[in-house]
XYZ file of C-alpha atoms in Angstrom:
755
model
C 0.424 -0.168 -0.337
C 2.922 2.877 1.256
C 4.808 1.741 -2.195
C 1.487 2.553 -4.154
C 1.020 5.136 -2.594
C 5.187 6.149 -3.704
C 3.989 5.851 -6.940
C 1.069 7.379 -7.516
C 3.222 10.464 -5.496
C 6.125 10.182 -8.030
C 3.799 9.809 -11.440
C 1.703 13.373 -9.749
C 4.841 15.136 -9.642
C 6.702 14.049 -13.351
C 3.022 14.956 -14.635
C 3.146 18.341 -12.543
C 6.465 19.226 -13.492
C 5.289 17.997 -17.254
C 2.840 20.103 -16.990
C 4.866 22.923 -15.178
C 7.508 22.691 -18.443
C 4.061 22.951 -20.627
C 3.409 25.830 -19.240
C 6.723 27.710 -18.747
C 7.023 26.893 -23.436
C 3.869 28.552 -24.264
C 4.227 30.709 -26.729
C 1.821 33.593 -24.344
C 4.847 33.742 -21.847
C 6.588 36.816 -22.820
C 9.663 36.084 -20.261
C 10.647 32.937 -22.966
C 13.080 33.943 -26.150
C 11.477 34.674 -28.927
C 12.745 31.148 -30.357
C 11.226 29.447 -27.871
C 7.767 31.250 -28.014
C 7.734 30.572 -31.771
C 8.656 27.019 -31.592
C 6.095 26.784 -29.075
C 3.225 27.977 -31.020
C 4.488 26.645 -34.090
C 4.184 23.208 -33.915
C 0.242 23.638 -32.895
C -0.851 24.949 -35.827
C -2.447 22.743 -38.406
C -1.186 23.157 -42.301
C -3.771 25.297 -44.015
C -2.767 28.104 -40.297
C 0.361 27.533 -41.726
C -0.095 28.458 -45.035
C -2.243 31.244 -43.631
C 0.983 32.893 -42.036
C 2.457 33.278 -45.467
C 0.010 35.183 -47.357
C -0.964 39.272 -47.360
C -4.096 40.263 -48.624
C -5.267 44.618 -49.746
C -7.699 45.783 -47.204
C -9.495 47.348 -50.423
C -10.815 43.698 -51.038
C -12.940 44.235 -48.157
C -11.439 45.769 -44.843
C -13.144 48.737 -44.471
C -15.117 52.080 -42.192
C -18.862 51.764 -42.547
C -20.372 54.930 -42.626
C -20.096 56.015 -39.102
C -15.947 54.708 -38.767
C -16.813 51.311 -37.559
C -14.908 48.144 -38.965
C -17.112 46.718 -42.298
C -15.284 43.514 -43.196
C -16.962 41.830 -46.986
C -17.024 38.046 -46.540
C -14.268 37.750 -48.879
C -12.418 38.635 -45.745
C -14.327 37.209 -43.549
C -13.251 33.819 -44.505
C -9.630 34.747 -45.368
C -9.274 35.221 -41.807
C -10.787 32.231 -40.263
C -7.844 30.680 -40.444
C -5.424 33.867 -39.433
C -3.373 35.570 -42.058
C 0.095 36.701 -42.332
C -0.861 40.552 -43.364
C -2.884 42.877 -44.500
C -1.800 45.950 -46.964
C -2.586 49.411 -46.332
C -5.764 49.185 -43.846
C -7.036 52.412 -43.365
C -5.147 54.141 -46.013
C -7.840 56.803 -47.142
C -8.816 57.737 -43.886
C -6.977 60.511 -40.953
C -4.481 58.648 -38.518
C -6.871 58.674 -35.362
C -9.839 56.921 -37.654
C -7.409 54.562 -39.016
C -6.054 53.656 -35.491
C -9.214 53.398 -34.209
C -10.231 50.742 -37.290
C -6.985 48.750 -36.683
C -7.563 48.180 -32.885
C -10.892 47.028 -34.301
C -9.495 44.567 -37.111
C -6.580 43.752 -35.176
C -9.647 42.317 -32.152
C -11.462 40.865 -35.102
C -8.331 38.825 -36.332
C -7.321 37.769 -32.727
C -10.446 36.500 -31.585
C -11.308 34.540 -34.733
C -8.174 32.417 -35.536
C -7.465 29.309 -33.047
C -4.302 30.532 -31.860
C -4.743 34.466 -31.495
C -2.280 35.389 -33.914
C -1.959 39.161 -34.460
C -1.287 40.345 -38.087
C 1.038 42.521 -39.849
C -0.420 45.687 -40.977
C 1.760 46.774 -43.587
C 1.844 50.288 -45.573
C 4.667 52.328 -48.319
C 6.421 54.954 -47.705
C 7.616 57.284 -51.134
C 6.379 60.855 -49.134
C 6.144 59.941 -45.861
C 3.715 57.029 -45.004
C 1.724 56.498 -47.883
C -1.693 57.155 -46.082
C -3.832 59.909 -45.671
C -3.264 62.418 -42.945
C 0.688 62.083 -42.436
C 2.952 64.216 -42.506
C 4.203 64.648 -46.441
C 7.729 65.098 -46.985
C 9.686 64.574 -50.135
C 10.724 61.560 -52.317
C 13.607 59.138 -51.432
C 15.861 60.829 -54.550
C 14.716 64.202 -52.892
C 16.126 63.611 -49.986
C 19.288 61.681 -51.630
C 20.237 65.352 -53.210
C 20.657 66.247 -49.485
C 23.634 64.358 -48.836
C 22.552 64.121 -45.315
C 22.280 60.531 -43.546
C 21.412 61.906 -40.346
C 18.517 64.306 -41.737
C 17.234 61.589 -43.470
C 17.241 59.499 -40.323
C 14.870 61.297 -38.724
C 12.969 62.041 -41.451
C 12.518 58.110 -41.442
C 12.431 58.348 -37.381
C 9.052 60.329 -37.852
C 8.026 57.793 -40.873
C 8.116 54.665 -38.321
C 6.485 56.597 -35.590
C 3.261 58.224 -37.474
C 3.201 54.758 -39.039
C 3.096 52.748 -35.443
C 0.625 55.356 -34.280
C -2.094 54.420 -37.189
C -1.813 51.191 -36.349
C 0.829 49.990 -38.871
C 3.745 47.412 -38.363
C 5.667 47.080 -41.462
C 6.573 49.142 -44.302
C 7.596 47.806 -48.141
C 9.985 50.583 -48.267
C 12.828 52.162 -48.400
C 14.032 51.360 -52.389
C 18.009 49.727 -52.447
C 18.276 50.042 -55.912
C 20.585 51.356 -58.410
C 18.662 53.804 -60.571
C 20.281 55.162 -63.594
C 18.211 55.016 -66.018
C 15.565 58.074 -66.418
C 13.391 56.197 -68.518
C 12.350 53.636 -65.688
C 9.161 55.752 -64.085
C 10.158 54.766 -60.751
C 13.044 56.751 -60.588
C 12.181 59.054 -57.668
C 11.309 56.191 -55.739
C 15.251 55.387 -54.974
C 18.069 57.559 -53.658
C 19.883 57.931 -57.082
C 22.641 56.324 -58.916
C 25.587 55.882 -56.814
C 26.568 53.127 -54.415
C 27.852 54.849 -51.521
C 25.245 57.516 -51.934
C 22.420 54.631 -51.699
C 23.790 52.569 -48.792
C 24.507 55.403 -46.990
C 20.854 56.578 -47.497
C 19.029 53.398 -47.439
C 21.311 51.995 -43.910
C 19.940 55.381 -42.289
C 16.269 55.059 -43.432
C 15.785 51.866 -41.991
C 17.596 52.860 -38.457
C 15.197 55.462 -38.868
C 12.123 53.704 -38.990
C 12.280 51.281 -37.215
C 13.844 53.080 -34.257
C 17.431 51.735 -34.387
C 15.633 48.552 -34.219
C 15.105 49.321 -30.453
C 11.733 50.846 -31.817
C 10.177 47.640 -32.737
C 9.824 45.874 -29.183
C 9.016 49.237 -27.417
C 5.973 49.700 -30.032
C 7.238 52.815 -31.654
C 8.210 52.234 -34.843
C 7.880 49.724 -37.623
C 9.957 47.344 -39.206
C 11.380 47.872 -42.641
C 11.260 45.859 -45.810
C 13.974 46.776 -48.132
C 13.599 46.732 -51.818
C 13.612 45.106 -54.912
C 16.387 42.402 -54.171
C 18.351 43.179 -56.687
C 18.583 44.887 -59.961
C 15.441 45.831 -60.058
C 16.357 49.612 -61.389
C 18.693 47.834 -63.995
C 15.508 46.748 -66.425
C 16.501 47.103 -70.353
C 14.840 49.841 -71.727
C 14.307 51.402 -68.375
C 10.690 49.434 -68.874
C 8.723 48.059 -65.459
C 8.906 44.331 -65.872
C 11.598 43.568 -68.273
C 14.776 41.590 -68.188
C 17.725 42.352 -65.954
C 21.371 42.088 -67.867
C 23.670 42.640 -65.646
C 27.320 41.412 -65.075
C 27.623 39.610 -61.905
C 30.492 41.649 -61.021
C 28.777 45.104 -61.101
C 25.941 42.751 -59.364
C 28.769 42.334 -56.245
C 30.002 45.531 -56.497
C 27.379 48.122 -57.204
C 24.083 46.563 -56.626
C 24.220 44.421 -53.489
C 25.758 46.745 -51.344
C 22.847 48.804 -50.135
C 20.720 45.445 -49.971
C 24.023 43.787 -47.900
C 23.959 47.217 -45.264
C 20.237 46.962 -45.090
C 20.848 43.447 -43.244
C 24.037 43.776 -41.569
C 23.948 47.091 -40.086
C 20.373 48.080 -40.159
C 18.952 45.137 -39.555
C 15.662 45.099 -41.676
C 12.989 43.257 -40.569
C 12.239 42.487 -44.421
C 13.744 42.446 -47.734
C 11.374 42.389 -50.914
C 12.135 39.906 -53.911
C 12.636 42.008 -57.087
C 9.729 41.511 -60.139
C 12.057 40.653 -63.005
C 14.820 38.444 -63.701
C 18.598 38.545 -62.943
C 20.319 37.397 -66.003
C 17.839 35.132 -67.109
C 16.867 33.617 -63.954
C 13.900 34.982 -62.431
C 14.481 36.161 -58.557
C 11.034 35.395 -57.151
C 12.395 31.510 -57.999
C 16.288 32.015 -57.786
C 17.487 30.307 -54.264
C 20.991 31.478 -54.684
C 19.949 34.867 -54.456
C 17.379 34.847 -51.834
C 18.765 31.785 -50.029
C 22.507 31.610 -50.992
C 22.970 35.464 -50.798
C 21.074 36.824 -48.263
C 20.943 34.289 -45.687
C 24.190 32.025 -46.058
C 26.326 34.750 -46.774
C 24.934 37.787 -44.900
C 22.726 36.193 -42.252
C 19.356 37.713 -42.733
C 17.077 36.110 -40.666
C 13.889 38.032 -41.929
C 11.332 37.177 -43.823
C 11.094 37.629 -47.374
C 7.549 38.192 -49.078
C 7.575 38.258 -52.941
C 6.173 41.697 -54.887
C 2.362 41.701 -55.849
C 1.452 38.677 -57.543
C 5.017 37.439 -58.868
C 5.087 34.182 -57.288
C 2.276 33.411 -59.528
C 3.767 35.297 -62.078
C 6.721 32.777 -62.742
C 4.031 30.459 -64.697
C 1.470 32.871 -66.529
C 4.601 35.736 -67.094
C 7.614 34.648 -66.745
C 7.316 31.080 -68.466
C 9.957 29.433 -65.742
C 7.246 27.214 -64.339
C 4.933 24.706 -66.148
C 2.178 24.995 -63.612
C 1.032 27.433 -61.075
C 1.728 24.497 -58.225
C 5.565 24.704 -59.795
C 5.450 28.371 -59.597
C 4.815 28.321 -55.840
C 6.700 25.090 -55.260
C 9.750 27.082 -56.591
C 8.984 30.655 -54.512
C 9.033 28.230 -51.490
C 12.308 26.549 -52.169
C 13.734 29.721 -53.433
C 12.889 31.437 -50.226
C 9.766 33.755 -50.513
C 8.319 33.270 -46.898
C 5.030 35.391 -47.797
C 2.986 35.815 -50.934
C 1.674 38.996 -51.443
C -1.923 39.510 -52.989
C -2.051 36.125 -55.335
C -4.741 34.030 -55.027
C -3.566 31.640 -57.362
C 0.032 30.907 -55.632
C 0.570 29.640 -52.206
C -3.045 29.121 -51.870
C -2.463 25.560 -53.612
C 0.436 24.433 -50.174
C -1.660 22.652 -48.626
C -2.905 20.589 -51.331
C 0.201 20.341 -52.835
C 2.093 19.205 -49.315
C -0.569 15.925 -49.788
C 1.550 14.878 -52.883
C 5.195 15.672 -51.408
C 5.012 16.206 -47.885
C 8.632 17.302 -47.766
C 7.040 20.424 -48.955
C 5.791 21.257 -45.025
C 9.531 21.698 -43.882
C 10.008 24.461 -45.970
C 6.236 26.010 -44.801
C 7.511 25.538 -41.609
C 10.805 27.457 -41.961
C 8.711 30.429 -43.511
C 6.199 30.054 -40.755
C 8.982 30.367 -38.687
C 10.606 33.749 -40.114
C 6.785 35.418 -39.987
C 6.044 34.176 -36.539
C 9.189 35.413 -35.210
C 8.911 39.039 -36.747
C 5.316 39.730 -34.941
C 6.699 38.404 -31.757
C 10.030 41.071 -31.960
C 6.956 43.319 -33.186
C 5.499 42.959 -29.583
C 2.346 42.183 -31.127
C 1.336 38.829 -29.260
C 1.960 40.925 -26.021
C 0.484 44.237 -27.173
C -1.625 44.254 -30.445
C -3.318 47.552 -30.000
C -2.617 51.472 -30.803
C -3.150 53.726 -27.678
C -5.174 56.553 -29.634
C -4.634 58.916 -27.202
C -1.126 58.779 -28.208
C -1.964 59.040 -31.941
C -3.618 62.461 -31.384
C -0.169 64.056 -29.751
C 2.058 62.078 -32.328
C 1.179 62.469 -36.230
C 2.038 65.501 -37.605
C 3.228 66.880 -34.621
C 5.031 70.360 -35.002
C 8.567 68.885 -35.193
C 7.392 66.444 -38.059
C 6.348 69.416 -39.982
C 9.184 71.650 -38.916
C 11.587 68.957 -39.923
C 10.214 68.560 -43.266
C 10.786 71.910 -44.017
C 14.123 71.612 -42.967
C 14.550 68.679 -45.416
C 13.278 70.524 -48.621
C 15.735 72.983 -47.719
C 18.652 70.966 -47.634
C 17.543 68.895 -50.646
C 17.042 72.374 -53.120
C 19.549 71.787 -55.756
C 20.963 75.114 -57.361
C 22.316 74.212 -60.851
C 22.473 77.115 -62.240
C 23.111 80.693 -60.956
C 24.457 82.972 -64.431
C 25.376 86.260 -62.807
C 24.025 85.842 -59.309
C 20.656 86.353 -60.782
C 19.694 84.655 -57.161
C 18.934 85.343 -54.116
C 16.147 87.756 -55.131
C 15.549 91.015 -52.952
C 12.451 91.527 -50.506
C 14.196 95.217 -49.955
C 13.211 95.855 -53.521
C 9.832 96.828 -55.233
C 9.621 93.848 -56.920
C 6.396 92.843 -59.495
C 6.990 88.778 -59.865
C 5.147 86.616 -62.757
C 4.868 82.516 -61.381
C 4.372 81.140 -64.811
C 4.156 76.766 -65.730
C 2.738 74.266 -65.303
C 4.092 72.861 -62.600
C 2.643 75.674 -60.573
C 0.399 74.757 -57.709
C -2.440 76.300 -56.280
C -0.916 77.559 -53.379
C 2.702 78.168 -54.580
C 1.092 82.383 -54.943
C -0.067 82.371 -51.433
C 3.056 80.386 -49.983
C 5.301 83.091 -51.865
C 3.615 85.507 -50.794
C 4.447 84.193 -46.518
C 7.976 84.665 -47.304
C 8.495 87.221 -49.827
C 6.381 90.415 -47.822
C 4.799 93.234 -49.115
C 7.207 94.560 -51.068
C 7.017 91.770 -53.581
C 3.755 91.766 -56.032
C 3.081 88.946 -57.593
C 0.911 87.428 -61.034
C 0.153 83.877 -61.215
C -0.893 81.277 -64.068
C -0.305 77.901 -64.478
C -1.199 78.179 -68.022
C -1.564 74.561 -69.084
C -1.451 70.654 -68.303
C 1.144 68.499 -69.255
C -1.089 65.736 -69.931
C -5.249 65.166 -69.688
C -4.301 63.503 -66.319
C -6.555 60.569 -66.982
C -6.194 56.900 -66.411
C -3.410 54.338 -66.163
C -1.636 56.099 -69.267
C -1.891 59.963 -69.874
C -2.157 61.756 -72.825
C -0.132 64.358 -74.117
C -2.345 67.565 -74.988
C -2.077 69.672 -78.153
C 0.019 72.866 -77.869
C -2.483 75.745 -76.792
C -1.235 79.293 -77.973
C -3.430 81.458 -76.369
C -2.147 80.099 -73.289
C 1.661 80.757 -74.184
C 0.535 84.235 -75.568
C -1.088 84.999 -72.533
C 1.568 83.593 -69.998
C 4.304 85.852 -71.805
C 2.474 88.655 -72.112
C 2.360 88.326 -67.928
C 5.771 88.166 -68.124
C 6.051 91.022 -70.309
C 4.577 93.275 -66.994
C 6.775 91.610 -64.445
C 9.922 92.282 -63.512
C 10.975 88.649 -63.062
C 9.849 85.820 -64.003
C 9.852 82.075 -61.992
C 8.639 79.594 -64.294
C 7.665 75.578 -63.006
C 8.961 73.384 -65.591
C 9.660 69.664 -65.397
C 7.331 66.874 -64.948
C 4.347 65.268 -62.416
C 2.785 62.142 -61.036
C 1.720 61.673 -64.537
C 4.633 61.687 -66.649
C 6.855 59.847 -64.308
C 5.252 57.002 -62.585
C 4.924 53.003 -61.584
C 3.750 51.060 -64.495
C 2.007 48.119 -63.669
C 1.438 44.843 -64.536
C -1.924 45.902 -66.627
C -1.250 46.907 -70.251
C -3.767 49.897 -69.731
C -1.380 50.991 -67.055
C 2.162 53.033 -68.298
C 4.813 54.969 -66.587
C 8.010 54.620 -68.241
C 9.140 56.637 -71.333
C 11.168 56.784 -74.282
C 12.516 59.993 -73.980
C 13.396 61.949 -71.273
C 12.844 65.814 -73.129
C 10.385 68.063 -70.947
C 6.977 67.345 -72.296
C 4.879 69.878 -74.234
C 5.572 73.478 -74.873
C 7.705 74.139 -72.122
C 10.906 74.591 -74.171
C 9.419 77.016 -75.959
C 7.461 78.965 -73.448
C 11.120 79.041 -71.913
C 12.167 80.882 -74.913
C 9.644 83.033 -75.475
C 9.741 84.542 -71.962
C 13.641 84.715 -72.458
C 13.577 86.783 -75.124
C 11.945 89.668 -73.104
C 15.231 90.285 -71.878
C 14.034 89.899 -68.201
C 15.649 87.619 -65.868
C 14.636 83.929 -65.963
C 14.516 81.598 -62.942
C 13.006 77.587 -63.587
C 12.172 76.025 -60.547
C 12.327 72.143 -61.434
C 9.769 69.961 -60.348
C 9.806 66.391 -61.282
C 9.845 62.564 -60.714
C 12.602 61.869 -63.483
C 15.695 62.969 -64.590
C 15.146 65.336 -67.576
C 17.346 66.267 -70.629
C 16.571 69.764 -69.880
C 19.061 71.332 -72.645
C 17.008 74.474 -73.814
C 16.812 75.216 -69.965
C 20.246 75.425 -68.914
C 20.564 77.544 -72.002
C 17.798 80.274 -71.342
C 17.274 80.160 -67.824
C 19.454 82.358 -66.093
C 19.306 80.510 -62.435
C 17.578 76.916 -62.401
C 16.658 75.433 -58.858
C 16.065 71.341 -58.905
C 13.753 70.624 -56.621
C 12.772 66.896 -57.487
C 9.518 66.163 -55.449
C 9.923 68.009 -51.946
C 7.311 67.832 -48.971
C 4.014 69.688 -48.851
C 5.957 72.557 -47.855
C 7.600 72.607 -50.970
C 6.986 75.785 -52.724
C 7.293 77.829 -49.336
C 10.763 76.312 -49.109
C 11.876 77.266 -52.947
C 10.772 80.855 -52.176
C 13.085 80.891 -48.837
C 15.902 79.822 -51.005
C 14.712 82.138 -53.874
C 14.626 85.050 -51.636
C 17.972 84.533 -50.290
C 16.826 83.404 -46.083
C 18.987 80.299 -46.595
C 21.449 79.150 -49.096
C 20.844 76.089 -51.085
C 22.879 73.241 -50.203
C 21.475 70.401 -52.283
C 23.721 68.338 -54.689
C 22.406 66.410 -57.754
C 22.212 62.272 -56.317
C 22.194 61.602 -60.564
C 24.243 62.524 -63.420
C 21.618 64.803 -65.497
C 22.451 63.933 -69.904
C 21.917 65.338 -72.704
C 20.340 63.226 -74.474
C 18.735 60.303 -74.181
C 21.304 58.025 -76.863
C 24.072 58.860 -74.035
C 22.562 56.260 -71.924
C 23.723 54.429 -69.723
C 25.304 57.564 -68.222
C 26.433 57.569 -64.820
C 29.512 59.092 -63.281
C 31.307 56.206 -62.324
C 31.303 54.147 -65.603
C 34.313 52.514 -66.371
C 36.572 54.853 -67.643
C 36.833 53.182 -71.119
C 33.359 54.344 -71.719
C 34.566 57.982 -71.563
C 37.067 57.782 -74.775
C 34.676 58.709 -77.415
C 31.977 60.893 -77.798
C 28.675 61.481 -79.780
C 29.171 62.892 -83.189
C 26.901 66.490 -83.051
C 27.101 66.273 -79.245
C 28.180 68.383 -76.879
C 30.587 65.939 -75.057
C 29.371 65.529 -71.289
C 26.179 65.679 -69.272
C 24.241 68.791 -68.543
C 25.044 68.788 -65.160
C 27.444 66.239 -63.497
C 26.395 63.886 -60.534
C 26.828 65.333 -57.310
C 26.934 69.054 -58.132
C 25.012 71.821 -57.109
C 26.052 75.794 -56.133
C 25.956 77.801 -53.400
C 25.680 81.497 -52.488
C 28.186 81.037 -50.326
C 31.564 80.697 -52.271
C 33.405 77.917 -51.415
C 37.136 77.796 -52.132
C 39.074 73.954 -52.101
C 43.161 74.090 -50.982
C 45.893 72.571 -49.325
C 44.894 68.669 -49.919
C 47.438 67.100 -48.360
C 47.699 62.959 -47.353
C 48.953 61.657 -44.515
C 51.191 59.150 -46.304
C 52.239 58.164 -49.954
C 51.391 54.622 -48.860
C 48.854 51.785 -47.617
C 49.096 48.980 -47.078
C 46.226 45.638 -46.463
C 46.638 46.614 -42.388
C 46.909 50.117 -42.387
C 45.009 53.122 -42.797
C 45.024 56.768 -44.435
C 44.158 60.232 -43.304
C 43.543 62.924 -47.093
C 42.326 66.451 -45.888
C 41.700 69.683 -47.721
C 41.065 73.303 -46.589
C 37.768 74.547 -47.698
C 36.806 78.300 -47.274
C 34.184 80.620 -47.822
C 34.955 83.211 -49.245
C 31.055 84.399 -49.598
C 29.060 86.914 -48.081
C 27.079 84.241 -46.714
C 26.229 81.631 -44.286
C 26.058 78.648 -46.349
C 26.753 74.364 -46.459
C 28.803 72.362 -49.088
C 29.077 68.647 -49.256
C 32.936 68.208 -49.353
C 32.806 64.879 -51.766
C 35.574 61.857 -51.528
C 36.344 60.369 -54.802
C 39.126 57.483 -55.286
C 40.273 55.648 -58.589
C 42.049 52.810 -58.967
C 44.362 53.591 -61.730
C 45.568 50.132 -62.890
C 43.520 46.812 -62.231
C 43.448 43.018 -63.488
C 39.745 43.894 -64.605
C 38.418 47.451 -66.251
C 37.927 49.997 -63.161
C 35.097 52.675 -62.776
C 36.457 56.335 -63.447
C 36.073 57.211 -59.895
C 34.242 56.006 -57.534
C 32.851 57.940 -54.464
C 34.225 56.686 -51.147
C 32.660 59.486 -48.733
C 30.971 63.009 -47.975
C 30.902 65.212 -45.221
C 28.413 68.222 -45.233
C 29.991 71.281 -43.479
C 28.215 74.852 -42.652
C 30.908 77.497 -42.863
C 30.278 81.562 -42.091
C 31.558 83.769 -43.861
C 35.546 84.290 -44.372
C 35.043 81.069 -42.331
C 37.173 77.670 -43.276
C 38.073 74.185 -41.750
C 40.011 71.594 -42.526
C 38.071 68.299 -43.461
C 39.288 65.126 -42.959
C 38.303 61.357 -44.808
C 40.260 58.336 -43.493
C 41.291 56.214 -46.410
C 40.994 52.389 -45.539
C 41.855 49.355 -47.490
C 38.090 47.870 -47.552
C 37.426 51.122 -49.329
C 39.645 49.682 -52.633
C 38.611 46.574 -52.269
C 36.453 45.469 -55.748
C 35.519 41.613 -57.424
C 38.323 41.015 -59.812
C 39.043 38.669 -62.434
C 38.602 35.221 -60.281
C 35.309 36.422 -59.137
C 36.756 37.022 -55.360
C 36.986 40.422 -53.309
C 40.371 41.394 -53.816
C 42.482 44.158 -52.770
C 45.354 44.938 -55.510
C 48.738 46.604 -55.468
C 49.189 49.561 -56.861
C 48.484 53.440 -57.774
C 45.312 55.015 -56.325
C 44.318 58.984 -57.162
C 42.240 60.747 -54.093
C 39.886 63.157 -55.491
C 38.554 65.485 -52.944
C 35.844 68.444 -54.278
C 32.257 70.161 -54.948
C 31.249 67.576 -57.335
C 32.330 64.746 -59.316
C 34.028 66.676 -61.575
C 35.355 69.551 -59.908
C 37.994 68.937 -57.063
C 41.668 68.929 -56.135
C 44.098 65.810 -57.006
C 46.780 63.734 -54.525
C 47.621 60.313 -55.127
C 49.325 57.170 -53.017
C 49.844 53.829 -53.627
C 49.280 50.287 -52.449
C 51.696 48.517 -51.304
C 51.109 44.226 -50.000
């Protein structure tokens, strides 16, 4: 009897310990590590529930507010959410932040309460001008930010993006773009940070650190996770045409295209990566295990999730023609390393049936689900899934965020030309100014008046639109001679004309998969009668200032010839015209630098400053040599002089570093900022080398008459490249250091690498 009692007691203890151990490993226990919580939850899920954690749908299929602002779900969405979901794209994008926060709390509550394990969903946005949703601070586009050459400023800007997105109930952002863009025909050009690898790397890294709150903001629920895109080579599409093939050498891919993504993974710890729409040298990116697993995970150690671009796994079958069936396409994507299928109903939805025929696929499904669940735990969604609406009221469009948008504008505006010091204009002199042109906004005149004061009088006239502004493929309008004549007459009665020219959201945009939507162009000249307008107004013999607004590089030959001054503003914030006016009237000196080369003709493409030296040996018949304006170019109201370039040693070894310095003096009469740029040229290589490469920059501010010595450190890492054996090498030989104000204006010194 006693022995039986002992046995029963022992069994009871074992049972209690087992239960205790089970409780300790419960995924709801916040004291466990993230990996322990993932491994506790994953085995509980059915196959169908696992696959649900690998799919994202768009809120426009039926997750929206009703007339009273309460959550309304379509039958289709209700059905989808029964098993849970990886995420939902853009819920509440068309309502104000407070309403969105309320809606997303209701949506998240519904999702948690209507799947067996209470798994929350990721709500996903994008960011091209700040959070891509109603009522958030509107910043300039990434290309605009790149012109600031100020990574710290970009980090602060994206910090606001991360905070504002989280406060409206979002968790992930399909941004920033880490693509290198060098073809102005490409309609998405302004979504990226320019043509240069080093500049893009610095901007992408800081954007991700900002939006993720230096990673700490994820678990603290103050920021959102980034999804760097499009991996890899997307900006290099042939003909600048979206969805076209990408043909790029493996060496260029490694040395120029990969670095921004590698920095996103290794330095900024991006939570996500999005695969590229297209192929890469014949291998479809969404079915490329060497790229998505070999490079991204095995080489770089990426631990986050990889999401498809819109419907692109299914397109391996019906567009790319590399899969025999929709099911084969799903298997290709899964095996390559795509963890989440964005939007498609004809791809990962097939996985449960496919596993019945091939049970081994479930191991790959588990691999992907682990990554998705891990992300949700990192973001703290299992423990704190809802937004404090009181914080939303205080945090979105805070005064500090609006001021930051203005600051970013002022550092991003590029003074391309300033003949005879046409700018700045004086506020003190009584002047009549004509504000004219197709890029004039409704509030431009009011913004200029708020800056210039009572001495300046304005007349304003847009004159004409560039397109009919309709549909996915807008059409150019016929020239309106009366409109041009009217603007010329207005300019005749003014002392100065400011022309607002360039392009808009209809002349440069994403070309979607549908044949009825287009956004790429076969020419890069300004469309419509803009050149004619400049010429006719210039013929009046009065000062002509051009404000360029655009989303792709334009071959502005006529504008560059005729205008007395040109301000290149790309696509600024909601305060863009106010900031432009401040530059025009000299409140602030312009300090932006061009993040792209500005070509004279589309026939020069490809045309970026860091091409191989042999590309520059022969120019074209009947075309002036070189670009209109080079990469890194940007004038100032200051007058910066470079002198006394010095290098700490004439030699460097694989174990040592060098310091190179230059003295910069502002000989002008106004405080101003300057971007001091460091380029290095490898004079002799085992493979043909770039003409020069940006390896560093520093933005400085100098008072009138002030000097500063700027010092750069040259490391062996800066000199590495992919050699003839397709491995990274450090080659002995001669190098030239160039420090200056642009990629074409600099002082030089030399050193040798000895091994």
